Tab-separated table of C-alpha atoms in Angstrom:
chain	number	residue	atom	x	y	z
A	1	ASP	CA	-280.664	5.886	132.159
A	2	ALA	CA	-280.622	9.182	134.011
A	3	LYS	CA	-283.447	11.522	133.120
A	4	THR	CA	-283.268	15.027	131.680
A	5	THR	CA	-285.710	17.916	132.090
A	6	GLN	CA	-286.115	20.682	129.537
A	7	PRO	CA	-288.587	23.550	129.139
A	8	ASN	CA	-291.324	22.780	126.649
A	9	SER	CA	-290.716	25.876	124.551
A	10	MET	CA	-288.565	28.962	124.178
A	11	GLU	CA	-288.628	31.993	121.917
A	12	SER	CA	-285.831	34.041	120.458
A	13	ASN	CA	-285.234	36.829	117.996
A	14	GLU	CA	-283.038	36.432	115.000
A	15	GLU	CA	-279.343	37.193	115.550
A	16	GLU	CA	-279.685	37.094	119.314
A	17	PRO	CA	-278.023	34.440	121.491
A	18	VAL	CA	-280.142	31.584	122.763
A	19	HIS	CA	-279.516	29.619	125.926
A	20	LEU	CA	-281.343	26.293	126.082
A	21	PRO	CA	-281.234	24.732	129.566
A	22	CYS	CA	-281.253	21.087	130.552
A	23	ASN	CA	-281.445	19.682	134.058
A	24	HIS	CA	-280.023	16.246	134.800
A	25	SER	CA	-279.750	16.097	138.558
A	26	THR	CA	-279.274	12.295	138.658
A	27	ILE	CA	-276.424	12.261	136.164
A	28	SER	CA	-273.654	9.765	136.878
A	29	GLY	CA	-269.965	10.360	136.459
A	30	THR	CA	-269.906	8.251	133.299
A	31	ASP	CA	-272.799	9.944	131.495
A	32	TYR	CA	-272.029	11.983	128.407
A	33	ILE	CA	-274.373	14.896	127.681
A	34	HIS	CA	-275.558	14.934	124.082
A	35	TRP	CA	-277.694	17.463	122.238
A	36	TYR	CA	-279.656	16.839	119.065
A	37	ARG	CA	-282.112	18.964	117.180
A	38	GLN	CA	-284.979	18.088	114.892
A	39	LEU	CA	-286.314	20.277	112.128
A	40	PRO	CA	-289.941	19.783	111.073
A	41	SER	CA	-290.579	16.495	109.256
A	42	GLN	CA	-286.912	15.496	109.425
A	43	GLY	CA	-284.805	13.133	111.467
A	44	PRO	CA	-282.825	14.543	114.405
A	45	GLU	CA	-279.314	15.782	113.793
A	46	TYR	CA	-276.389	15.831	116.164
A	47	VAL	CA	-275.453	19.204	117.628
A	48	ILE	CA	-272.804	18.704	120.304
A	49	HIS	CA	-271.777	16.546	123.243
A	50	GLY	CA	-269.520	16.754	126.279
A	51	LEU	CA	-268.574	15.114	129.557
A	52	THR	CA	-267.221	17.691	131.991
A	53	SER	CA	-265.629	20.579	130.170
A	54	ASN	CA	-267.399	23.175	128.052
A	55	VAL	CA	-267.360	22.357	124.368
A	56	ASN	CA	-267.553	24.451	121.221
A	57	ASN	CA	-268.169	23.524	117.617
A	58	ARG	CA	-269.356	25.254	114.483
A	59	MET	CA	-272.998	24.850	115.431
A	60	ALA	CA	-273.105	25.690	119.125
A	61	SER	CA	-271.447	25.730	122.530
A	62	LEU	CA	-272.195	23.458	125.438
A	63	ALA	CA	-271.755	24.843	128.940
A	64	ILE	CA	-271.727	22.204	131.673
A	65	ALA	CA	-272.244	23.153	135.303
A	66	GLU	CA	-269.437	22.355	137.676
A	67	ASP	CA	-271.563	19.763	139.497
A	68	ARG	CA	-272.776	18.453	136.089
A	69	LYS	CA	-276.381	18.521	137.236
A	70	SER	CA	-277.313	20.916	134.497
A	71	SER	CA	-276.079	22.068	131.121
A	72	THR	CA	-276.880	24.791	128.625
A	73	LEU	CA	-276.788	24.681	124.860
A	74	ILE	CA	-275.809	28.065	123.498
A	75	LEU	CA	-276.615	29.231	119.993
A	76	HIS	CA	-274.545	32.354	119.614
A	77	ARG	CA	-276.641	34.051	116.932
A	78	ALA	CA	-280.004	32.486	116.263
A	79	THR	CA	-281.211	32.282	112.694
A	80	LEU	CA	-284.597	31.302	111.334
A	81	ARG	CA	-283.073	27.950	110.392
A	82	ASP	CA	-282.384	27.241	114.059
A	83	ALA	CA	-286.111	26.912	114.773
A	84	ALA	CA	-286.386	23.270	115.809
A	85	VAL	CA	-286.952	20.900	118.709
A	86	TYR	CA	-283.798	20.537	120.786
A	87	TYR	CA	-283.206	17.342	122.756
A	88	CYS	CA	-280.817	16.884	125.663
A	89	ILE	CA	-279.808	13.235	126.195
A	90	LEU	CA	-277.508	11.368	128.560
A	91	ARG	CA	-275.456	8.393	127.363
A	92	ASP	CA	-273.630	6.170	129.835
A	93	VAL	CA	-270.199	5.159	128.639
A	94	ARG	CA	-270.288	2.041	130.830
A	95	VAL	CA	-273.244	0.511	129.032
A	96	ASN	CA	-272.523	-1.794	126.145
A	97	GLN	CA	-270.628	0.458	123.841
A	98	ALA	CA	-272.419	-0.369	120.664
A	99	GLY	CA	-275.903	-0.583	121.935
A	100	THR	CA	-276.676	1.910	124.642
A	101	ALA	CA	-280.170	2.948	123.762
A	102	LEU	CA	-280.736	6.555	122.815
A	103	ILE	CA	-283.632	7.694	124.964
A	104	PHE	CA	-285.298	10.940	123.948
A	105	GLY	CA	-287.579	13.163	126.009
A	106	LYS	CA	-289.966	15.728	124.531
A	107	GLY	CA	-287.279	18.368	124.096
A	108	THR	CA	-287.571	22.151	123.840
A	109	THR	CA	-289.306	23.719	120.868
A	110	LEU	CA	-287.359	26.817	119.867
A	111	SER	CA	-289.142	29.522	117.905
A	112	VAL	CA	-287.102	32.230	116.183
A	113	SER	CA	-288.655	35.484	115.054
A	114	SER	CA	-287.275	37.876	112.470
B	1	ASP	CA	-271.565	9.645	100.637
B	2	GLY	CA	-272.045	7.672	103.827
B	3	GLY	CA	-275.401	7.862	105.465
B	4	ILE	CA	-278.576	6.181	106.575
B	5	THR	CA	-281.456	5.737	104.186
B	6	GLN	CA	-285.078	5.081	104.952
B	7	SER	CA	-287.598	4.174	102.335
B	8	PRO	CA	-290.192	4.995	101.338
B	9	LYS	CA	-290.716	8.529	102.628
B	10	TYR	CA	-294.502	8.152	102.627
B	11	LEU	CA	-296.400	4.891	102.969
B	12	PHE	CA	-300.089	4.156	102.973
B	13	ARG	CA	-301.619	0.856	104.044
B	14	LYS	CA	-305.010	-0.538	104.771
B	15	GLU	CA	-305.862	-1.503	108.303
B	16	GLY	CA	-305.027	-5.115	109.076
B	17	GLN	CA	-302.093	-5.357	106.682
B	18	ASN	CA	-298.518	-5.859	107.763
B	19	VAL	CA	-296.017	-3.369	106.346
B	20	THR	CA	-292.220	-3.339	106.362
B	21	LEU	CA	-290.157	-0.153	106.587
B	22	SER	CA	-286.638	-0.205	105.208
B	23	CYS	CA	-283.528	1.190	106.897
B	24	GLU	CA	-280.072	0.853	105.346
B	25	GLN	CA	-276.770	2.371	106.468
B	26	ASN	CA	-273.353	2.381	104.814
B	27	LEU	CA	-271.532	3.872	107.799
B	28	ASN	CA	-270.323	0.504	109.114
B	29	HIS	CA	-272.110	1.225	112.388
B	30	ASP	CA	-272.714	-1.586	114.840
B	31	ALA	CA	-275.906	-0.326	116.473
B	32	MET	CA	-279.207	0.539	114.823
B	33	TYR	CA	-282.457	1.862	116.275
B	34	TRP	CA	-286.110	2.351	115.402
B	35	TYR	CA	-288.210	5.154	116.854
B	36	ARG	CA	-291.802	6.209	116.560
B	37	GLN	CA	-292.865	9.857	116.720
B	38	ASP	CA	-296.436	11.080	117.056
B	39	PRO	CA	-297.443	14.696	116.371
B	40	GLY	CA	-296.026	17.098	118.954
B	41	GLN	CA	-294.292	14.291	120.807
B	42	GLY	CA	-290.714	13.174	121.291
B	43	LEU	CA	-289.155	10.008	119.931
B	44	ARG	CA	-290.097	6.703	121.516
B	45	LEU	CA	-287.812	3.706	121.138
B	46	ILE	CA	-289.328	0.635	119.467
B	47	TYR	CA	-286.377	-1.732	118.999
B	48	TYR	CA	-282.635	-1.503	118.836
B	49	SER	CA	-279.859	-3.805	117.742
B	50	GLN	CA	-276.311	-3.825	119.045
B	51	ILE	CA	-274.956	-6.367	116.610
B	52	VAL	CA	-275.988	-8.612	113.733
B	53	ASN	CA	-278.540	-11.281	114.663
B	54	ASP	CA	-279.300	-9.603	117.979
B	55	PHE	CA	-281.890	-7.008	118.982
B	56	GLN	CA	-283.666	-5.743	122.076
B	57	LYS	CA	-287.123	-4.358	122.724
B	58	GLY	CA	-287.519	-0.700	123.472
B	59	ASP	CA	-290.341	1.000	125.311
B	60	ILE	CA	-293.090	0.341	122.766
B	61	ALA	CA	-292.194	-2.918	120.981
B	62	GLU	CA	-295.672	-4.451	121.025
B	63	GLY	CA	-297.078	-4.829	117.538
B	64	TYR	CA	-293.689	-4.453	115.843
B	65	SER	CA	-290.988	-6.875	114.741
B	66	VAL	CA	-287.444	-6.447	113.438
B	67	SER	CA	-284.576	-8.457	112.016
B	68	ARG	CA	-280.852	-7.817	111.770
B	69	GLU	CA	-279.457	-10.323	109.298
B	70	LYS	CA	-276.921	-7.885	107.884
B	71	LYS	CA	-274.932	-5.149	109.569
B	72	GLU	CA	-276.167	-2.508	107.172
B	73	SER	CA	-279.876	-3.342	107.295
B	74	PHE	CA	-282.493	-3.167	110.060
B	75	PRO	CA	-286.032	-3.467	108.654
B	76	LEU	CA	-289.078	-2.805	110.834
B	77	THR	CA	-292.372	-4.612	110.304
B	78	VAL	CA	-295.505	-2.965	111.593
B	79	THR	CA	-297.923	-5.813	112.177
B	80	SER	CA	-301.697	-5.836	112.295
B	81	ALA	CA	-301.383	-6.205	116.081
B	82	GLN	CA	-300.201	-2.602	116.375
B	83	LYS	CA	-303.339	-0.762	117.446
B	84	ASN	CA	-302.431	2.708	116.232
B	85	PRO	CA	-299.726	2.400	113.575
B	86	THR	CA	-300.120	5.785	111.898
B	87	ALA	CA	-296.978	7.737	112.856
B	88	PHE	CA	-293.601	9.054	111.745
B	89	TYR	CA	-290.935	6.330	111.977
B	90	LEU	CA	-287.248	7.140	112.340
B	91	CYS	CA	-284.224	4.888	112.036
B	92	ALA	CA	-280.830	5.695	113.515
B	93	SER	CA	-277.370	4.171	113.775
B	94	THR	CA	-274.350	4.647	115.989
B	95	PRO	CA	-270.786	3.363	115.925
B	96	GLY	CA	-269.218	1.433	118.740
B	97	THR	CA	-268.933	4.026	121.484
B	98	VAL	CA	-271.234	6.500	123.237
B	99	ASN	CA	-268.742	9.305	122.761
B	100	THR	CA	-269.858	9.725	119.173
B	101	GLU	CA	-272.851	11.039	117.349
B	102	ALA	CA	-275.870	9.124	116.152
B	103	PHE	CA	-277.043	9.422	112.578
B	104	PHE	CA	-280.718	9.484	111.669
B	105	GLY	CA	-282.584	8.765	108.503
B	106	GLN	CA	-285.137	11.191	107.110
B	107	GLY	CA	-288.023	9.113	108.329
B	108	THR	CA	-291.021	7.274	106.908
B	109	ARG	CA	-294.480	8.666	107.448
B	110	LEU	CA	-296.879	5.743	107.671
B	111	THR	CA	-300.595	6.277	107.313
B	112	VAL	CA	-302.976	3.408	107.910
B	113	VAL	CA	-306.512	3.861	106.656
């Protein structure tokens, strides 16, 4: 699986936008970019995913670079509840559909101040 | 409601004892996973299963065993061979394609004394 690189930590103020970067320079054309986040003492939860085009949902936006070697998760207005560890993961659509292993890195710890 | 359930939430065991962690899902997902998380660290893959009666080792399978006799169940046994079993254990499941989200349980915090 292609590897991702994220900053260890980031800080934000409440109600400000947050841009969480992820580098994946060895991404293949069949890798989907997924983002999850994990609140303290909980299991990770899905945030968003995309392949080539930018994606929006109720939680966040995903901006994917034209060469797909990097992506950015955008939280439009950070709240205290957004303080979590954010993981960027690549999933290859060619690998056995049911069983491609989800491989997590250390993620980015986002702190939000009021 | 559909979801993935891990039990118990907290588990204490004496050193040298085997212990089994439960993971059940009613999402009709094909694939299930077990992860270990240590304080301040990311998730490390222990085992995963693509289909009933089949499973593969992850990065840190030594000292653990699993079974997948039913689609909805994927129990993890932490054996006495696991040198440092105290950790937060997470179970996850995914449907048949990578273009979909994974669902995680709330985790089991195992403490071995």
